[in-house]
Coordinates of C-alpha atoms in Angstrom, one line a residue:
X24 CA 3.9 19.0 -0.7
X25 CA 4.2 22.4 1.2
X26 CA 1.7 22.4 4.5
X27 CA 1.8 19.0 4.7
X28 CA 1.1 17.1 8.1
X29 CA 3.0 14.0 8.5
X30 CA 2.7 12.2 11.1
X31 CA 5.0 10.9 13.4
X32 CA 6.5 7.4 13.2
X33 CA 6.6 4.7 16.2
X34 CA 7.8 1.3 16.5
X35 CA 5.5 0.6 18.8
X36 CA 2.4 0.0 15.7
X37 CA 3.4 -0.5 11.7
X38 CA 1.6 1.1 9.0
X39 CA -0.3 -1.0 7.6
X40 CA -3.4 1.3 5.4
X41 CA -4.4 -1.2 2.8
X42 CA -6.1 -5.1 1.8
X43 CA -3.7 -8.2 2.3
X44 CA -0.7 -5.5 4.3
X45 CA 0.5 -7.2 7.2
X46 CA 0.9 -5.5 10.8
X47 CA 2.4 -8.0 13.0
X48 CA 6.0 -8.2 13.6
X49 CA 6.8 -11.2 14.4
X50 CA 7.6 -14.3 11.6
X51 CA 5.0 -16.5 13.4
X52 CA 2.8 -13.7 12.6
X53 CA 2.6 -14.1 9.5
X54 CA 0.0 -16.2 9.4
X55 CA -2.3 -13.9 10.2
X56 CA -2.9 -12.4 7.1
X57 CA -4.7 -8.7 7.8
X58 CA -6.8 -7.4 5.5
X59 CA -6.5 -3.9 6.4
X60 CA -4.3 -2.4 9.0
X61 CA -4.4 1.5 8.4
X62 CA -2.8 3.3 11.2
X63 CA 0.4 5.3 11.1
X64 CA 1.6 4.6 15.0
X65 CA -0.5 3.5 17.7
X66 CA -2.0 5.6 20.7
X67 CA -0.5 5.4 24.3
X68 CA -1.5 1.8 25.5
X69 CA -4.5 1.4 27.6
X70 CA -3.9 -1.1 30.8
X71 CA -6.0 -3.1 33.0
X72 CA -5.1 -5.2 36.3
X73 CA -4.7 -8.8 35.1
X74 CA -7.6 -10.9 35.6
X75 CA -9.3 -14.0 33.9
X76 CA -11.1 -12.8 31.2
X77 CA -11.3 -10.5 28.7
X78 CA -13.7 -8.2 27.1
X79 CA -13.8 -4.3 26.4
X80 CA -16.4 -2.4 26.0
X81 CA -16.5 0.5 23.3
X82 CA -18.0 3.4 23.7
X83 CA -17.9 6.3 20.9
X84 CA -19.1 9.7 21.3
X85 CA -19.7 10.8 17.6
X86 CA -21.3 14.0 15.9
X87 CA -24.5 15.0 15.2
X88 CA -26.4 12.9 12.1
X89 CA -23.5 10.4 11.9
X90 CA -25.1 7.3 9.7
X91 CA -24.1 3.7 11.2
X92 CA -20.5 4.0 12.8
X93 CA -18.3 0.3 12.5
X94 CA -15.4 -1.2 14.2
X95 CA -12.3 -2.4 12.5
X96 CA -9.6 -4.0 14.0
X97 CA -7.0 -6.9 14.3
X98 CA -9.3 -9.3 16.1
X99 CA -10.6 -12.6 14.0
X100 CA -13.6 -11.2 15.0
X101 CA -13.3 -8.3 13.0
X102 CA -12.2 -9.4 9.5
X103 CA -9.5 -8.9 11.2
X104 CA -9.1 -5.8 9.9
X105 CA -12.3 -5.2 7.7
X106 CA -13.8 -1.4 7.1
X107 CA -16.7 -2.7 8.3
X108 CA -15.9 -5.4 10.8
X109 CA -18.9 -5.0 13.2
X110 CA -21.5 -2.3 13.5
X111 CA -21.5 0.0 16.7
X112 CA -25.5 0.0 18.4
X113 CA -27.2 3.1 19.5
X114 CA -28.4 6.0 17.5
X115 CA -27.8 9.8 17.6
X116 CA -24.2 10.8 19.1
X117 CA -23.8 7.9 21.3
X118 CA -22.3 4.4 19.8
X119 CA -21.4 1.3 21.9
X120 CA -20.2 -2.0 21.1
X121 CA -18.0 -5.2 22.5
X122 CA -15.1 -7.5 21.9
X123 CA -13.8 -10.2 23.3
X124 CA -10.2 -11.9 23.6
X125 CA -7.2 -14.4 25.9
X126 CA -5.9 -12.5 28.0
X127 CA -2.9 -10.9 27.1
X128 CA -4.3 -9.9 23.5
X129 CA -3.1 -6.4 21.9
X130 CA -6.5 -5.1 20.4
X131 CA -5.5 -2.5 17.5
X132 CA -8.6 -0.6 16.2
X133 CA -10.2 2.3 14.0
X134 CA -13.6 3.6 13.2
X135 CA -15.3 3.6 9.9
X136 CA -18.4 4.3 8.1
X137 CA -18.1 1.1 6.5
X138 CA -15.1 1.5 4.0
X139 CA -11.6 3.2 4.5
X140 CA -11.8 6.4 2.7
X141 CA -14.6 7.3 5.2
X142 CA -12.8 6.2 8.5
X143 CA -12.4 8.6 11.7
X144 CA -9.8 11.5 11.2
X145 CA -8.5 14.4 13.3
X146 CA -9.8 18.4 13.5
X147 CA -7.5 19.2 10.9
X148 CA -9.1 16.4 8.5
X149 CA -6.4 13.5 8.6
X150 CA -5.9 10.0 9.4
X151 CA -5.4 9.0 13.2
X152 CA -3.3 6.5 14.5
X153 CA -4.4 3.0 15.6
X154 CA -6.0 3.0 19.1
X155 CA -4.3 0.3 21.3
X156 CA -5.6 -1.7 23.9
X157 CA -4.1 -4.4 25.7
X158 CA -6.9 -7.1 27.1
X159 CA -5.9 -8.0 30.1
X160 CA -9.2 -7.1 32.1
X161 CA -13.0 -6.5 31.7
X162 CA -12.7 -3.3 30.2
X163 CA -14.6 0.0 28.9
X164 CA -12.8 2.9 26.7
X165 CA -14.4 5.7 25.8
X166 CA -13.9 7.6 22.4
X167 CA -14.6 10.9 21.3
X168 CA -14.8 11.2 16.9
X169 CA -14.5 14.7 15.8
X170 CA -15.3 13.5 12.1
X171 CA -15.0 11.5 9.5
X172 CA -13.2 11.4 5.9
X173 CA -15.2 13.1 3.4
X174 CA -16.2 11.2 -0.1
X175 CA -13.1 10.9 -1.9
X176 CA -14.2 12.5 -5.2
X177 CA -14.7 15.9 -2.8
X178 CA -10.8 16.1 -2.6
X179 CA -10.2 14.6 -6.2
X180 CA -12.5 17.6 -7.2
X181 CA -10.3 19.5 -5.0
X182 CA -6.9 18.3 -6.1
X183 CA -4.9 21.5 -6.1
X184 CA -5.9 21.3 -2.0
X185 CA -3.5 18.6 -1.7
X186 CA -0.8 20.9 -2.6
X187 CA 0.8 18.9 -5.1
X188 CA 3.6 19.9 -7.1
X189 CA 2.9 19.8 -10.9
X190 CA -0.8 18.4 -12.4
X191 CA -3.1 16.0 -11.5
X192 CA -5.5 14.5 -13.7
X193 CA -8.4 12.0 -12.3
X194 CA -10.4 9.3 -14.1
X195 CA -12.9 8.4 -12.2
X196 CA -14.3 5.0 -11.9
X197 CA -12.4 3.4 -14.1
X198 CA -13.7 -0.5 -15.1
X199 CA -12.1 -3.5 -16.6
X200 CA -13.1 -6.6 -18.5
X201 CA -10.5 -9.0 -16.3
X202 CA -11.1 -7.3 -12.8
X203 CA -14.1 -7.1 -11.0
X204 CA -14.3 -3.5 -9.1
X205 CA -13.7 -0.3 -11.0
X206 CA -11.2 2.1 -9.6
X207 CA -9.7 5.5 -9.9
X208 CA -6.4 6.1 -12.1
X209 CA -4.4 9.3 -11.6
X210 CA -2.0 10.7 -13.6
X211 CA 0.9 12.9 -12.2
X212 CA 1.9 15.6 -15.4
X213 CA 5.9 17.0 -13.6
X214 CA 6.2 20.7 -13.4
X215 CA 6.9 21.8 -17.3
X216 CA 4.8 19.4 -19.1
X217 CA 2.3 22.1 -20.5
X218 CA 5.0 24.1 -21.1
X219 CA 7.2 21.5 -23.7
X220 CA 4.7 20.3 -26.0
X221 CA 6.8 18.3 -28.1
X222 CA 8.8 16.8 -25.0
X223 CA 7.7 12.7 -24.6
X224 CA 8.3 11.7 -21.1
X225 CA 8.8 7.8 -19.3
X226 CA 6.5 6.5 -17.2
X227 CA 6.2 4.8 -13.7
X228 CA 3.2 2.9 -12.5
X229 CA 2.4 2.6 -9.4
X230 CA 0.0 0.4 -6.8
X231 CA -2.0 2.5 -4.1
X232 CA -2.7 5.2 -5.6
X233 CA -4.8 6.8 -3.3
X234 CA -1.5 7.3 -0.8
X235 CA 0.7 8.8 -3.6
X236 CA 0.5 12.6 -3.6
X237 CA -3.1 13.5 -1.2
X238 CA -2.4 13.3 2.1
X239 CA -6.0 14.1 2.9
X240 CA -6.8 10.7 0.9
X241 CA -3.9 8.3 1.7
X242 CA -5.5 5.9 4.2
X243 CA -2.5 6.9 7.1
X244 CA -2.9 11.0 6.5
X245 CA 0.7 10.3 5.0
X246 CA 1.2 10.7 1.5
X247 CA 4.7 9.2 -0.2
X248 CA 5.1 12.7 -1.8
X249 CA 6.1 11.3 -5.1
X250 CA 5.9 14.8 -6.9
X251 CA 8.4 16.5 -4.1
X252 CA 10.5 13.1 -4.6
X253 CA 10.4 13.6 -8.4
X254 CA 10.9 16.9 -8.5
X255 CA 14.1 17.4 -6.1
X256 CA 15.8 15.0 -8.2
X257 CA 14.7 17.0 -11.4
X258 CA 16.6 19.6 -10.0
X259 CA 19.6 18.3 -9.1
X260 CA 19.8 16.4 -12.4
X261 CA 20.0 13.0 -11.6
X262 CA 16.3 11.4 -13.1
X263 CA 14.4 13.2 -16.1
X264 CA 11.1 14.7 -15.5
X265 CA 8.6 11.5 -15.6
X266 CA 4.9 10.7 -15.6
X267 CA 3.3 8.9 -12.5
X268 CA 0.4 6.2 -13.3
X269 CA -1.1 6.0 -9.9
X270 CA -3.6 3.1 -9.9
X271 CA -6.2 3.0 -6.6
X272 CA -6.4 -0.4 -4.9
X273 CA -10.0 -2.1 -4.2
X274 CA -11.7 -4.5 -2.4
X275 CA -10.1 -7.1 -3.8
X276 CA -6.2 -5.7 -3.5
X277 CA -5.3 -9.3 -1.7
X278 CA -6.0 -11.8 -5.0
X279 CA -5.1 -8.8 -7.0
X280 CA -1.8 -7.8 -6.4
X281 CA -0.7 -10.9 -5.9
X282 CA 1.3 -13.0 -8.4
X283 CA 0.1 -16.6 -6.9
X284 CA -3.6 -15.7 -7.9
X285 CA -5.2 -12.8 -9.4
X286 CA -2.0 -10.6 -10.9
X287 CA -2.2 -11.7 -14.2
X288 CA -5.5 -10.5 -14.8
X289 CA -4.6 -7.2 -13.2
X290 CA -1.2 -7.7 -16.1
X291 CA -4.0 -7.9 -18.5
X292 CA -5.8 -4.7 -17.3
X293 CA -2.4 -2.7 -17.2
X294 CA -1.2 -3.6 -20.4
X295 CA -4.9 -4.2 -22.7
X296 CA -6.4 -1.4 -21.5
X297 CA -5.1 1.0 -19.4
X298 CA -1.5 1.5 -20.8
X299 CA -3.4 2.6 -24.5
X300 CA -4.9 4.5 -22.7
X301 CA -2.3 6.5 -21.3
X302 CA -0.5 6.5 -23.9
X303 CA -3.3 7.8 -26.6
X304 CA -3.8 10.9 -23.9
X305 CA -0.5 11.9 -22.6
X306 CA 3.1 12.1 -23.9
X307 CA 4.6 8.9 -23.5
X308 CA 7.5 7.4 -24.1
X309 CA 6.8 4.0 -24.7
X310 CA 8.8 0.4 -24.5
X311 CA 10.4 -1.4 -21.8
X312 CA 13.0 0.8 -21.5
X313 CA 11.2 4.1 -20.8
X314 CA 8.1 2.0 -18.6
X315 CA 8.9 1.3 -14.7
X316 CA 6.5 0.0 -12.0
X317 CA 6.5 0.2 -8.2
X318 CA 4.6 -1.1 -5.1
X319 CA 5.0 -1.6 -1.7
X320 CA 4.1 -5.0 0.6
X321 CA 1.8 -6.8 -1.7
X322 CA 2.5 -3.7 -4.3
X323 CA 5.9 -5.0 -4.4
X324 CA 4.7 -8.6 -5.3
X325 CA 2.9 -7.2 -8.1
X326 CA 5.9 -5.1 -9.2
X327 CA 8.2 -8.0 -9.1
X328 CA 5.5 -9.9 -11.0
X329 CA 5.3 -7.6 -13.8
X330 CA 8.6 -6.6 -14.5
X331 CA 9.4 -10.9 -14.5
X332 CA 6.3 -12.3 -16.9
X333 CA 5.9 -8.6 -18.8
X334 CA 9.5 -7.7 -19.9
X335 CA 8.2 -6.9 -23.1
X336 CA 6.0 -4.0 -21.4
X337 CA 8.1 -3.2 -17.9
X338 CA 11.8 -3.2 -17.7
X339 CA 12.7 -2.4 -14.1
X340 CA 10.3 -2.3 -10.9
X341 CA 11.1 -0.9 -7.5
X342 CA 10.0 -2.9 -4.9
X343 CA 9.7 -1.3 -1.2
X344 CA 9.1 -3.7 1.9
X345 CA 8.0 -6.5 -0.6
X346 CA 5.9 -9.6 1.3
X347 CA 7.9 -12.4 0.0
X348 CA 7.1 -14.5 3.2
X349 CA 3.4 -15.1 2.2
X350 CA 2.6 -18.9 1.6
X351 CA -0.4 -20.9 1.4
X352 CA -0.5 -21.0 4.8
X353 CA -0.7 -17.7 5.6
X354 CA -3.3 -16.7 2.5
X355 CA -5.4 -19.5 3.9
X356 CA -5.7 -17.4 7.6
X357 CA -7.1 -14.6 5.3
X358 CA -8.8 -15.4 2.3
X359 CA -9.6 -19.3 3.0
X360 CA -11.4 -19.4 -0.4
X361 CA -8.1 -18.9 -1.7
X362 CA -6.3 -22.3 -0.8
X363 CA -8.2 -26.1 -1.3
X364 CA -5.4 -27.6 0.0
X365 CA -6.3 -29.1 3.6
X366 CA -3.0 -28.5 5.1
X367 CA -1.4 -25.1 3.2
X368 CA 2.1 -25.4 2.5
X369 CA 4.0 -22.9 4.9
X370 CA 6.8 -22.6 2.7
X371 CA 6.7 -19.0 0.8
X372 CA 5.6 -18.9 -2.9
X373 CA 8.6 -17.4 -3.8
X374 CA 10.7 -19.5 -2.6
X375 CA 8.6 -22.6 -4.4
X376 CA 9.1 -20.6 -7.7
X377 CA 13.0 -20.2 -7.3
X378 CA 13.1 -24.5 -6.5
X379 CA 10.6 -24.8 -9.9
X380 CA 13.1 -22.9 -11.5
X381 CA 11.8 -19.3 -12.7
X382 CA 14.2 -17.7 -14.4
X383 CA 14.6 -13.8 -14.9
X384 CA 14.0 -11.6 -18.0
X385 CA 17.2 -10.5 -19.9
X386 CA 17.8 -7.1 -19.5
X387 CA 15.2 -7.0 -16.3
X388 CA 16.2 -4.4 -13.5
X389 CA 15.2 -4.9 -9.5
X390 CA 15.4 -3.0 -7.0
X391 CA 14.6 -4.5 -3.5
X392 CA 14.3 -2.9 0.3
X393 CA 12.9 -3.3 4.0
X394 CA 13.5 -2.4 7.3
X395 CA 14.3 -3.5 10.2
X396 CA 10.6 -2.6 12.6
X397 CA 7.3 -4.2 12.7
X398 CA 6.9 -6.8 9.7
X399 CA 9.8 -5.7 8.0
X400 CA 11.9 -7.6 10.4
X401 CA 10.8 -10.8 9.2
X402 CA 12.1 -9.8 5.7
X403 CA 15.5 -11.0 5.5
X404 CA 15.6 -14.4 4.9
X405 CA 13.2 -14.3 1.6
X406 CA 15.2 -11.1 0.3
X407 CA 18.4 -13.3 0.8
X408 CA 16.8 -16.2 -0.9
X409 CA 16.0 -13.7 -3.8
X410 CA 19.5 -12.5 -3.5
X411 CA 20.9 -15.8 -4.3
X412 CA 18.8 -16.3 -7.1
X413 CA 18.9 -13.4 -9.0
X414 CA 23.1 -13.9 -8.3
X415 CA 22.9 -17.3 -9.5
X416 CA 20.9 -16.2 -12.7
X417 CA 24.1 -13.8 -14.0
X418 CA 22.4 -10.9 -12.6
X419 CA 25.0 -8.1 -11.0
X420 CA 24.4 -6.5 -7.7
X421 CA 24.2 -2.8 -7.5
X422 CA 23.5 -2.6 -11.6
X423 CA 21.1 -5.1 -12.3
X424 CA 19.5 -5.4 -8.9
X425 CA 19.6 -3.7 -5.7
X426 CA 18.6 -5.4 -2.2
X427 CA 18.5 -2.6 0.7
X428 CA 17.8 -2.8 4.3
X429 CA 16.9 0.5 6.3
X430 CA 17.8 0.6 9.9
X431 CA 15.3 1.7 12.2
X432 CA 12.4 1.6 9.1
X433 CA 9.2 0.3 9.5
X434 CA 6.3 -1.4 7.1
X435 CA 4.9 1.9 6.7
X436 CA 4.0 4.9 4.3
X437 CA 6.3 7.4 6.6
X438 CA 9.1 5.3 5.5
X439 CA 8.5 4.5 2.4
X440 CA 8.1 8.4 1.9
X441 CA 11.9 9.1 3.7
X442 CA 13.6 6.5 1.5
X443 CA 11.7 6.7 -2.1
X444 CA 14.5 8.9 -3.9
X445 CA 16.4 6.0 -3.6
X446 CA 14.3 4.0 -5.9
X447 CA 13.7 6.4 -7.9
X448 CA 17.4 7.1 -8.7
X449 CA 17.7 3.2 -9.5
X450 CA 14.9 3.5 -11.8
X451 CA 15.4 6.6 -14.0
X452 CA 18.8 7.9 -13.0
X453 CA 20.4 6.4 -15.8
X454 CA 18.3 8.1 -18.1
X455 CA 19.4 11.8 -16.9
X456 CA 23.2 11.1 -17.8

């Protein structure tokens, strides 16, 4: 969108802005499932003499009337990773609290107000980048916080501020008999639709929606810029104009999104009650054929889900940095609740579906990629395994599915952002010839 800030990328921290994303880079990682890990790229690292130890001591300078201020972060402590993993003491501008860790720990951490769309942003109203601190001496950082997000519905309200090419139309607090939270929907009309009102238009769904077109609401302060991605390839010719479901995540994006627990109630609140929806209000084109879906990380499980047990609703699904690595083991880190078993199986779900033998939809399109940084480094052996299956179920490379890797891309919004036409093209180019 035009006067957008972006900010920059660095391998040194992966973007990681929403429940069950992961932000550690190495496959051992993985079994520490984050629930949140929202920064774009980290802050220079803060050093200390080695020493037996460690703890750091926070200290936040914060403006005038600020309610309670909380620290989020990737220590267990923390959530790791919850909006409002432990409330700063102190009252007026002045905050303070403490962590603890072994030495040798990498602290990444944020400040909230308690949930994500109110966490610490810059002067010029964005996101900031994960502070990093490496524990390896009794410590004390001191912060300065200029501000904080504003309520989201202020910028929904506000929606031509984000710049955003085309319409956007809100629905606010949206509820569902199969999910728990209610959430926002928003629905991306292309650049001609009030013009053409006879013209019926294919849709794409998509997870996250809060980081699809506002940068001033996406939890990094980068947006994926799905209208500028839409509409370039409107104008060269190679997709159609389409409509753009976006669906906000909640509290409970983990068990949601993914296909081993709670996806198929989320199915049920796509296809029973939202989709009618849609379709009722806006010009649709309905069918497998004219309906696509797309996540990334644990939106990409969902995605995948869809399009496999729903091919009578979706019919392709693009699938960006998808988490196919995450087992019982590594749920179990997270969401304990979540596995009975007292010693989780390590092996990935996916993996234990392909051996159970799940077969693919006929006529089902996929389109896979990741990169090569941060957690997207650990993505090749599942995306091979899911290569070999989708090959071994009659499926042809390059028309039926796609599996991409990105050199020098990370688990992050800024890449998905540089890479989505690609998707896109697999999804709807077809349709423009």
């Amino acid at each position: 969108m035009r006067g957008r800030q972006v900010a920059p990328q660095s391998a040194a921290c992966s973007t990681v802005p929403v429940k069950w994303r992961f932000a550690l880079p190495s496959a051992l990682a993985l079994a520490a499932l984050l629930t949140v890990a929202p920064g774009p790229a980290a802050t220079p690292l803060v050093r200390a003499s080695v020493a037996q130890c460690c703890s750091a001591t926070i200290r936040v300078r914060v403006p005038e009337g600020t309610g309670t201020v909380y620290l989020a972060g990737s220590l267990p402590q923390l959530g790791p990773w919850r909006p409002d993993g432990v409330a700063l003491t102190g009252e007026g501008r002045e905050r303070t609290t403490q962590v603890t860790a072994p030495p040798g720990t990498t602290f990444e951490y944020k400040f909230t107000l308690g949930s994500w769309d109110r966490e610490a942003v810059s002067p010029a109203g964005l996101a900031l980048p994960n502070n990093r601190l490496l524990l390896d001496h009794d410590t004390v950082v001191v912060h300065e916080i200029t501000g904080f997000k504003r309520d989201p519905r202020d910028y929904i309200a506000d929606w031509r501020g984000s710049g955003v090419q085309g319409r956007l139309v809100y629905w606010l607090d949206v509820p569902s008999a199969f999910l728990g939270p209610k959430r926002h929907v928003e629905i991306w009309l292309p650049p001609g639709y009030d013009d053409a009102p006879t013209m019926r238009y294919p849709v794409l769904y998509m997870h996250d929606g809060q980081n699809l077109f506002d940068p001033r609401i996406a939890f990094t302060g980068v947006d994926w810029g799905v209208d500028e991605a839409v509409v370039r390839l409107m104008a060269r010719g190679v997709i159609p104009p389409v409509i753009v479901v976006g669906v906000w995540n909640s509290a409970e994006r983990g068990p949601e999104y993914s296909p081993w627990h709670r996806a198929p109630d989320y199915a049920r609140f796509l296809i029973e009650e939202l989709m009618p929806r849609i379709n009722a209000a806006f010009r649709t084109q309905t069918g497998p054929g004219n309906t696509a879906v797309m996540g990334s990380s644990m939106g990409g499980l969902l995605s995948f889900y869809l399009v496999t047990h729903h091919p009578e609703v979706f019919g392709a699904c693009g699938c960006m940095s998808t988490h196919f690595p995450i087992s019982e083991a590594v749920v179990a880190q997270g969401f304990p609740g979540l596995v009975t078993t007292s010693t989780p199986d390590t092996t990935p779900y996916i993996i234990r579906d392909i051996r159970s033998g799940v077969t693919v939809p006929r006529g089902a399109r996929y389109w896979f990629d990741y990169g090569t940084l941060g957690l997207d480094s650990a993505y090749t052996p599942t995306h091979e395994a899911v290569r070999a299956w989708l090959l071994g179920q009659g499926l042809v490379e390059g028309r039926d599915f796609v599996i991409r890797r990105y050199e020098g891309a990370n688990h992050n919004e800024a890449s998905w952002r540089a890479r989505l036409e690609d998707p896109l093209t697999f999804l709807f180019g077809s349709r423009a010839r």
